[in-house]
Coordinates of C-alpha atoms and ligand atoms in Angstrom, one line a residue:
X1 CA 97.9 45.8 20.2
X2 CA 98.6 43.8 23.3
X3 CA 97.9 40.1 23.1
X4 CA 95.1 38.7 25.2
X5 CA 97.5 36.9 27.6
X6 CA 99.5 40.1 28.2
X7 CA 96.2 41.8 29.3
X8 CA 95.4 39.3 32.0
X9 CA 97.0 41.4 34.6
X10 CA 96.4 45.0 33.5
X11 CA 97.3 48.4 34.8
X12 CA 94.0 49.3 36.4
X13 CA 93.3 45.8 37.9
X14 CA 96.9 45.5 39.1
X15 CA 96.4 48.7 41.1
X16 CA 93.3 47.6 43.1
X17 CA 93.9 47.1 46.8
X18 CA 93.9 43.5 48.0
X19 CA 93.7 44.0 51.8
X20 CA 91.7 41.4 53.7
X21 CA 88.1 42.1 54.6
X22 CA 85.7 39.8 56.4
X23 CA 82.1 40.2 55.1
X24 CA 79.5 39.5 57.7
X25 CA 76.1 39.9 56.1
X26 CA 74.6 40.5 52.7
X27 CA 71.1 42.0 52.5
X28 CA 69.0 41.8 49.4
X29 CA 66.2 44.3 48.8
X30 CA 63.8 44.5 45.9
X31 CA 62.4 47.9 45.5
X32 CA 59.6 48.9 43.1
X33 CA 60.2 52.1 41.3
X34 CA 57.9 53.2 38.5
X35 CA 59.5 55.2 35.6
X36 CA 58.2 58.7 35.0
X37 CA 58.0 57.8 31.3
X38 CA 58.1 54.3 29.8
X39 CA 61.3 53.4 27.9
X40 CA 60.8 51.5 24.6
X41 CA 63.5 49.8 22.7
X42 CA 63.6 47.2 19.8
X43 CA 63.4 44.4 22.5
X44 CA 60.4 45.7 24.4
X45 CA 59.2 48.3 26.8
X46 CA 60.1 49.0 30.4
X47 CA 57.4 50.9 32.5
X48 CA 58.6 50.2 36.0
X49 CA 61.9 49.0 37.5
X50 CA 62.1 46.3 40.1
X51 CA 65.4 47.6 41.6
X52 CA 67.6 44.9 43.1
X53 CA 69.8 46.3 45.8
X54 CA 72.6 44.7 47.7
X55 CA 73.9 45.9 51.1
X56 CA 77.1 44.2 52.4
X57 CA 78.4 44.6 55.9
X58 CA 81.9 44.1 57.2
X59 CA 84.5 45.8 59.3
X60 CA 81.8 48.1 60.8
X61 CA 80.9 49.6 57.4
X62 CA 78.2 49.2 54.9
X63 CA 78.5 49.0 51.1
X64 CA 75.7 49.4 48.5
X65 CA 75.4 47.9 45.1
X66 CA 72.7 47.3 42.4
X67 CA 72.0 44.3 40.2
X68 CA 70.9 45.9 36.9
X69 CA 68.9 42.9 35.5
X70 CA 65.4 43.5 34.3
X71 CA 62.4 41.4 35.2
X72 CA 62.2 39.8 31.7
X73 CA 65.1 38.2 29.8
X74 CA 64.9 40.6 26.8
X75 CA 68.1 42.6 27.0
X76 CA 70.0 39.7 28.5
X77 CA 69.2 36.2 29.7
X78 CA 69.5 37.3 33.3
X79 CA 66.4 38.5 35.2
X80 CA 65.7 39.7 38.8
X81 CA 64.7 36.1 39.7
X82 CA 67.8 34.4 38.2
X83 CA 70.0 36.9 40.0
X84 CA 68.1 36.3 43.3
X85 CA 68.7 32.6 42.9
X86 CA 72.4 32.9 42.0
X87 CA 73.2 35.3 44.8
X88 CA 71.2 33.6 47.6
X89 CA 72.3 30.0 46.7
X90 CA 75.8 30.3 45.3
X91 CA 77.5 33.7 44.9
X92 CA 76.6 35.3 48.3
X93 CA 77.5 32.3 50.5
X94 CA 80.9 32.0 48.7
X95 CA 81.8 35.5 49.7
X96 CA 80.9 35.0 53.3
X97 CA 82.7 31.7 53.9
X98 CA 86.2 33.3 54.3
X99 CA 87.6 36.9 54.2
X100 CA 88.1 38.3 50.7
X101 CA 91.2 40.0 49.4
X102 CA 89.8 43.1 47.7
X103 CA 88.0 43.2 44.4
X104 CA 90.5 40.8 42.7
X105 CA 89.8 38.3 45.5
X106 CA 86.0 38.7 45.0
X107 CA 86.5 38.0 41.2
X108 CA 88.6 34.9 42.0
X109 CA 85.9 33.6 44.4
X110 CA 83.1 34.1 41.9
X111 CA 84.9 33.0 38.7
X112 CA 84.1 29.3 39.0
X113 CA 80.4 30.1 38.8
X114 CA 79.6 30.5 35.1
X115 CA 77.5 33.4 33.8
X116 CA 75.2 35.5 36.0
X117 CA 77.3 38.6 35.2
X118 CA 74.8 41.1 36.6
X119 CA 74.5 39.2 39.8
X120 CA 78.3 39.1 40.2
X121 CA 78.6 42.7 39.3
X122 CA 76.1 43.8 42.0
X123 CA 78.2 42.0 44.6
X124 CA 81.3 43.7 43.3
X125 CA 79.5 47.1 43.4
X126 CA 78.6 46.6 47.1
X127 CA 82.0 45.3 48.1
X128 CA 83.8 48.2 46.3
X129 CA 81.6 50.8 48.1
X130 CA 82.4 49.1 51.4
X131 CA 86.1 48.8 50.7
X132 CA 86.4 52.4 49.5
X133 CA 84.6 53.5 52.7
X134 CA 86.9 51.4 54.9
X135 CA 89.9 53.1 53.2
X136 CA 88.2 56.5 53.5
X137 CA 88.4 57.3 49.9
X138 CA 85.9 57.9 47.1
X139 CA 84.8 55.0 45.0
X140 CA 86.2 56.9 42.0
X141 CA 89.6 57.2 43.5
X142 CA 89.5 53.6 44.8
X143 CA 88.9 52.4 41.2
X144 CA 91.6 54.6 39.7
X145 CA 89.4 57.4 38.4
X146 CA 90.9 60.9 37.9
X147 CA 88.0 63.1 36.7
X148 CA 86.0 65.5 38.9
X149 CA 83.2 65.6 36.4
X150 CA 82.0 63.2 33.8
X151 CA 80.4 64.1 30.4
X152 CA 76.9 62.7 29.9
X153 CA 74.5 62.1 27.1
X154 CA 70.9 60.8 27.0
X155 CA 69.3 57.7 25.5
X156 CA 65.8 58.4 24.0
X157 CA 63.5 55.5 23.7
X158 CA 61.3 54.7 20.7
X159 CA 58.3 57.2 20.7
X160 CA 54.7 57.1 19.4
X161 CA 55.4 59.8 16.9
X162 CA 58.3 61.7 15.4
X163 CA 57.0 64.9 17.0
X164 CA 57.2 63.2 20.4
X165 CA 60.8 62.4 19.7
X166 CA 61.7 65.9 18.4
X167 CA 60.2 67.3 21.6
X168 CA 62.4 65.2 23.7
X169 CA 65.5 65.9 21.7
X170 CA 64.8 69.6 22.2
X171 CA 64.2 69.3 25.9
X172 CA 67.3 67.3 26.7
X173 CA 69.6 69.2 24.3
X174 CA 68.4 72.4 26.1
X175 CA 69.2 70.8 29.5
X176 CA 72.8 70.4 28.3
X177 CA 73.2 66.7 27.5
X178 CA 76.3 66.5 25.3
X179 CA 75.2 63.6 23.1
X180 CA 71.7 62.3 22.1
X181 CA 71.2 58.6 21.4
X182 CA 68.2 57.5 19.6
X183 CA 66.9 54.0 20.0
X184 CA 66.2 52.5 16.5
X185 CA 64.6 49.4 14.9
X186 CA 63.5 48.6 11.4
X187 CA 60.8 51.1 10.5
X188 CA 61.9 53.6 13.2
X189 CA 65.3 54.4 11.8
X190 CA 66.3 56.2 8.6
X191 CA 63.3 58.7 8.6
X192 CA 63.5 59.6 12.2
X193 CA 67.3 60.0 12.2
X194 CA 67.0 62.1 9.1
X195 CA 64.3 64.4 10.8
X196 CA 66.4 64.8 13.9
X197 CA 69.6 65.5 11.9
X198 CA 67.8 68.0 9.7
X199 CA 66.5 70.0 12.7
X200 CA 69.8 69.8 14.6
X201 CA 72.7 69.8 12.2
X202 CA 75.3 70.2 14.9
X203 CA 74.4 67.9 17.9
X204 CA 76.4 64.9 18.7
X205 CA 74.0 62.1 17.7
X206 CA 74.2 58.3 17.9
X207 CA 71.8 55.4 17.5
X208 CA 71.3 52.1 19.3
X209 CA 69.5 49.1 17.7
X210 CA 69.7 46.6 20.5
X211 CA 70.3 43.8 18.0
X212 CA 67.3 44.5 15.8
X213 CA 69.0 44.0 12.4
X214 CA 70.7 41.2 10.5
X215 CA 73.6 41.4 8.1
X216 CA 71.1 41.0 5.2
X217 CA 69.8 44.5 6.1
X218 CA 73.2 46.1 5.6
X219 CA 72.0 48.3 2.8
X220 CA 69.5 49.9 5.2
X221 CA 72.2 50.3 7.9
X222 CA 74.5 51.9 5.2
X223 CA 72.0 54.7 4.7
X224 CA 72.8 55.8 8.3
X225 CA 76.3 56.9 7.0
X226 CA 74.6 60.0 5.7
X227 CA 73.8 61.4 9.1
X228 CA 77.3 61.9 10.7
X229 CA 76.5 59.7 13.6
X230 CA 79.0 59.3 16.4
X231 CA 78.3 55.6 16.4
X232 CA 75.8 52.8 15.7
X233 CA 75.4 50.7 18.8
X234 CA 74.8 46.9 18.6
X235 CA 73.0 46.7 15.3
X236 CA 73.3 42.9 14.9
X237 CA 72.7 39.7 17.0
X238 CA 73.3 40.0 20.7
X239 CA 76.3 37.8 20.9
X240 CA 77.7 38.3 17.4
X241 CA 81.2 39.5 16.6
X242 CA 81.8 38.2 13.1
X243 CA 78.9 39.8 11.3
X244 CA 79.6 43.1 13.0
X245 CA 83.2 42.9 11.6
X246 CA 81.8 42.4 8.1
X247 CA 79.4 45.3 8.6
X248 CA 82.0 47.6 10.0
X249 CA 84.1 47.1 6.8
X250 CA 81.2 48.5 4.7
X251 CA 80.3 51.4 7.0
X252 CA 82.0 54.8 7.5
X253 CA 80.2 55.2 10.8
X254 CA 81.9 53.6 13.9
X255 CA 80.1 50.6 15.3
X256 CA 79.9 50.2 19.1
X257 CA 79.3 46.9 20.9
X258 CA 77.0 46.7 23.9
X259 CA 75.3 43.3 24.3
X260 CA 78.1 41.3 22.5
X261 CA 80.8 42.9 24.7
X262 CA 80.1 40.8 27.8
X263 CA 83.7 40.0 28.8
X264 CA 87.3 41.2 28.3
X265 CA 88.0 38.1 26.3
X266 CA 85.0 38.9 24.0
X267 CA 86.2 42.5 23.6
X268 CA 89.8 41.4 22.8
X269 CA 88.4 39.2 20.0
X270 CA 86.1 42.0 18.8
X271 CA 89.1 44.3 18.5
X272 CA 91.1 41.7 16.7
X273 CA 88.3 41.0 14.2
X274 CA 87.5 44.7 13.7
X275 CA 83.9 44.2 14.9
X276 CA 83.7 47.8 16.2
X277 CA 85.6 51.0 16.9
X278 CA 84.0 51.9 20.2
X279 CA 83.0 49.9 23.3
X280 CA 80.1 50.5 25.7
X281 CA 81.1 49.4 29.2
X282 CA 78.3 48.4 31.6
X283 CA 79.8 47.0 34.8
X284 CA 76.7 44.7 35.1
X285 CA 76.9 43.2 31.7
X286 CA 80.6 42.3 32.0
X287 CA 80.3 40.8 35.5
X288 CA 81.9 43.5 37.7
X289 CA 84.6 46.1 38.1
X290 CA 87.5 43.8 37.7
X291 CA 86.3 42.8 34.2
X292 CA 85.3 46.4 33.4
X293 CA 88.8 47.7 34.3
X294 CA 90.4 45.0 32.1
X295 CA 88.2 46.1 29.2
X296 CA 89.0 49.7 29.9
X297 CA 92.8 48.9 29.8
X298 CA 92.7 46.8 26.7
X299 CA 90.7 49.3 24.8
X300 CA 93.1 52.0 26.0
X301 CA 96.1 50.0 24.7
X302 CA 94.3 49.6 21.3
X303 CA 93.2 53.3 21.2
X304 CA 89.5 52.4 21.3
X305 CA 87.4 54.9 23.1
X306 CA 85.0 53.6 25.8
X307 CA 81.9 55.1 27.5
X308 CA 79.6 54.1 30.3
X309 CA 76.3 52.6 29.4
X310 CA 73.2 52.6 31.5
X311 CA 70.4 50.2 32.6
X312 CA 67.8 52.6 33.9
X313 CA 69.4 52.2 37.3
X314 CA 68.3 53.8 40.6
X315 CA 70.6 56.4 42.1
X316 CA 72.7 53.6 43.7
X317 CA 73.6 52.0 40.4
X318 CA 74.0 55.4 38.8
X319 CA 76.5 56.4 41.5
X320 CA 78.6 53.4 40.5
X321 CA 78.3 54.4 36.9
X322 CA 79.6 57.9 37.7
X323 CA 82.6 56.3 39.5
X324 CA 83.6 54.0 36.7
X325 CA 83.1 56.8 34.1
X326 CA 85.7 58.9 36.0
X327 CA 88.5 56.6 34.7
X328 CA 90.8 58.1 32.0
X329 CA 89.7 55.9 29.1
X330 CA 86.0 57.0 29.3
X331 CA 86.4 59.7 26.7
X332 CA 82.9 59.7 25.3
X333 CA 79.7 60.9 27.2
X334 CA 78.0 58.1 29.2
X335 CA 74.3 57.2 29.3
X336 CA 74.1 58.8 32.8
X337 CA 71.1 61.0 33.2
X338 CA 69.8 63.1 36.0
X339 CA 67.7 61.2 38.6
X340 CA 64.7 63.4 37.7
X341 CA 64.8 62.0 34.2
X342 CA 63.8 58.5 35.4
X343 CA 62.0 58.8 38.8
X344 CA 59.7 61.1 40.7
X345 CA 62.1 60.6 43.6
X346 CA 65.4 58.7 43.7
X347 CA 66.8 56.5 46.5
X348 CA 69.8 58.7 47.1
X349 CA 70.5 62.2 48.4
X350 CA 71.5 64.5 46.9
X351 CA 69.9 63.2 43.6
X352 CA 72.1 63.1 40.5
X353 CA 71.9 66.4 38.5
X354 CA 73.3 67.4 35.2
X355 CA 74.9 70.8 34.7
X356 CA 74.0 73.1 31.9
X357 CA 77.2 72.0 30.1
X358 CA 76.2 68.3 30.3
X359 CA 78.3 67.1 33.1
X360 CA 77.8 65.2 36.4
X361 CA 80.0 65.8 39.4
X362 CA 82.0 62.9 40.7
X363 CA 81.6 62.9 44.5
X364 CA 84.7 63.1 46.6
X365 CA 83.2 61.7 49.8
X366 CA 84.0 58.1 50.8
X367 CA 82.4 55.3 48.9
X368 CA 79.7 56.0 46.3
X369 CA 79.5 59.5 47.9
X370 CA 75.7 59.7 48.1
X371 CA 73.5 59.1 51.1
X372 CA 71.1 56.2 50.7
X373 CA 67.6 57.5 51.7
X374 CA 66.8 54.6 54.0
X375 CA 63.3 55.8 55.0
X376 CA 62.1 56.2 51.4
X377 CA 63.9 52.9 50.4
X378 CA 62.2 51.0 53.2
X379 CA 58.8 52.4 52.2
X380 CA 59.3 51.2 48.6
X381 CA 60.8 47.8 49.5
X382 CA 58.8 44.8 48.4
X383 CA 60.9 42.0 49.9
X384 CA 64.2 41.4 51.6
X385 CA 66.6 38.5 52.4
X386 CA 69.6 38.3 54.6
X387 CA 72.5 36.0 53.9
X388 CA 74.8 35.5 56.9
X389 CA 78.2 33.8 57.4
X390 CA 77.6 30.3 58.9
X391 CA 79.1 30.3 62.3
Ligands
OSB1 O1 71.1 49.3 25.3 O2 72.0 50.8 26.3 C1 71.1 50.1 26.2 C2 68.3 50.9 28.7 C3 67.9 49.7 29.0 C4 68.5 48.6 28.4 C5 69.5 48.7 27.5 C6 69.9 50.0 27.2 C7 69.3 51.1 27.8 C8 69.6 52.5 27.5 C9 69.3 53.6 28.5 O3 70.0 52.9 26.4 C10 70.4 53.9 29.4 C11 70.0 54.7 30.6 O4 69.6 55.9 30.5 O5 70.1 54.1 31.7
MG2 MG1 72.8 49.6 24.1

């Protein structure tokens, strides 16, 4: 395995363009989008998304990004309001002060500000879309992606009854999703996984606990070994590595880190400790594309598969997920579902669709490759702010 220092300048990040771009304006929009169906996890329930959009302007082009934070600090400490504060008061102005030299230049500029990964990632999203459009290439190509389609799975929230869950497994399996992930928590775990596995002996199945267990409950988690799961995602504390390593030694099933894998440094340490055998990459959680690419490369060097996680994004965030999932190391299906799974109507056109064989097409048009539906977006916008370069 490559040492941490050898990974500082990695293949994918080294290939990112560093041409100079002057950013002129950053526009923030908060857009209210109710979910068609509420999404319940071990940390709480989400009924509606306050979607945080960033639009950056420079060199006559526009780039779009999404800050994936929720309204409440339950999945992570970041919220819509902390991201608003961080971007308006610190991160945004720092990008407008002088031209930036590509994504690596953005990362350098933001590095001195600690934390606020989702806020930083939203800015990297918007810049990457802009830079890809300026160079007239797809975001996928700009980032080093090489797939025309990405494999997708679905994440099913905790339901009222086992029958409700079985209905949804049937519905999404029939729609083609290649992997089904069940949210679990103590009391909604062994029995429901057993029922799903019994009815569907052959589907690719995984579970995600969002940190709902402690190492003391390892005997319960060991029972999951009976169900041939692809992985158990983030069973233990949200920033733990050591207990996950202890648990992984006692399990046959691969562990996957989500919440704990918030930086390349953290992932390098997880791999050295043996905390997991799979990594979920969310560009938001890790603070942007530059860090996501580092994680992609270091997992590749260690033969650890990665896949793209989701945060119930609007089509704009989802377009970014499709682009990163087109990189070669993303060998497992992502949590990238069709627009219609989340919303009555999405903010982009065309909407994201999933083929009968469980794939989403990677757009080849410049930037994110989808049109932003400005009329609909404006109708749903609750507030906006402009940040401009001081002249
Ligand atoms: O842990 O992966 C997670 C949704 C919200 C917060 C955390 C998670 C999730 C999902 C759904 O699993 C992913 C999606 O469909 O966007
Ligand atoms: Mg997760």
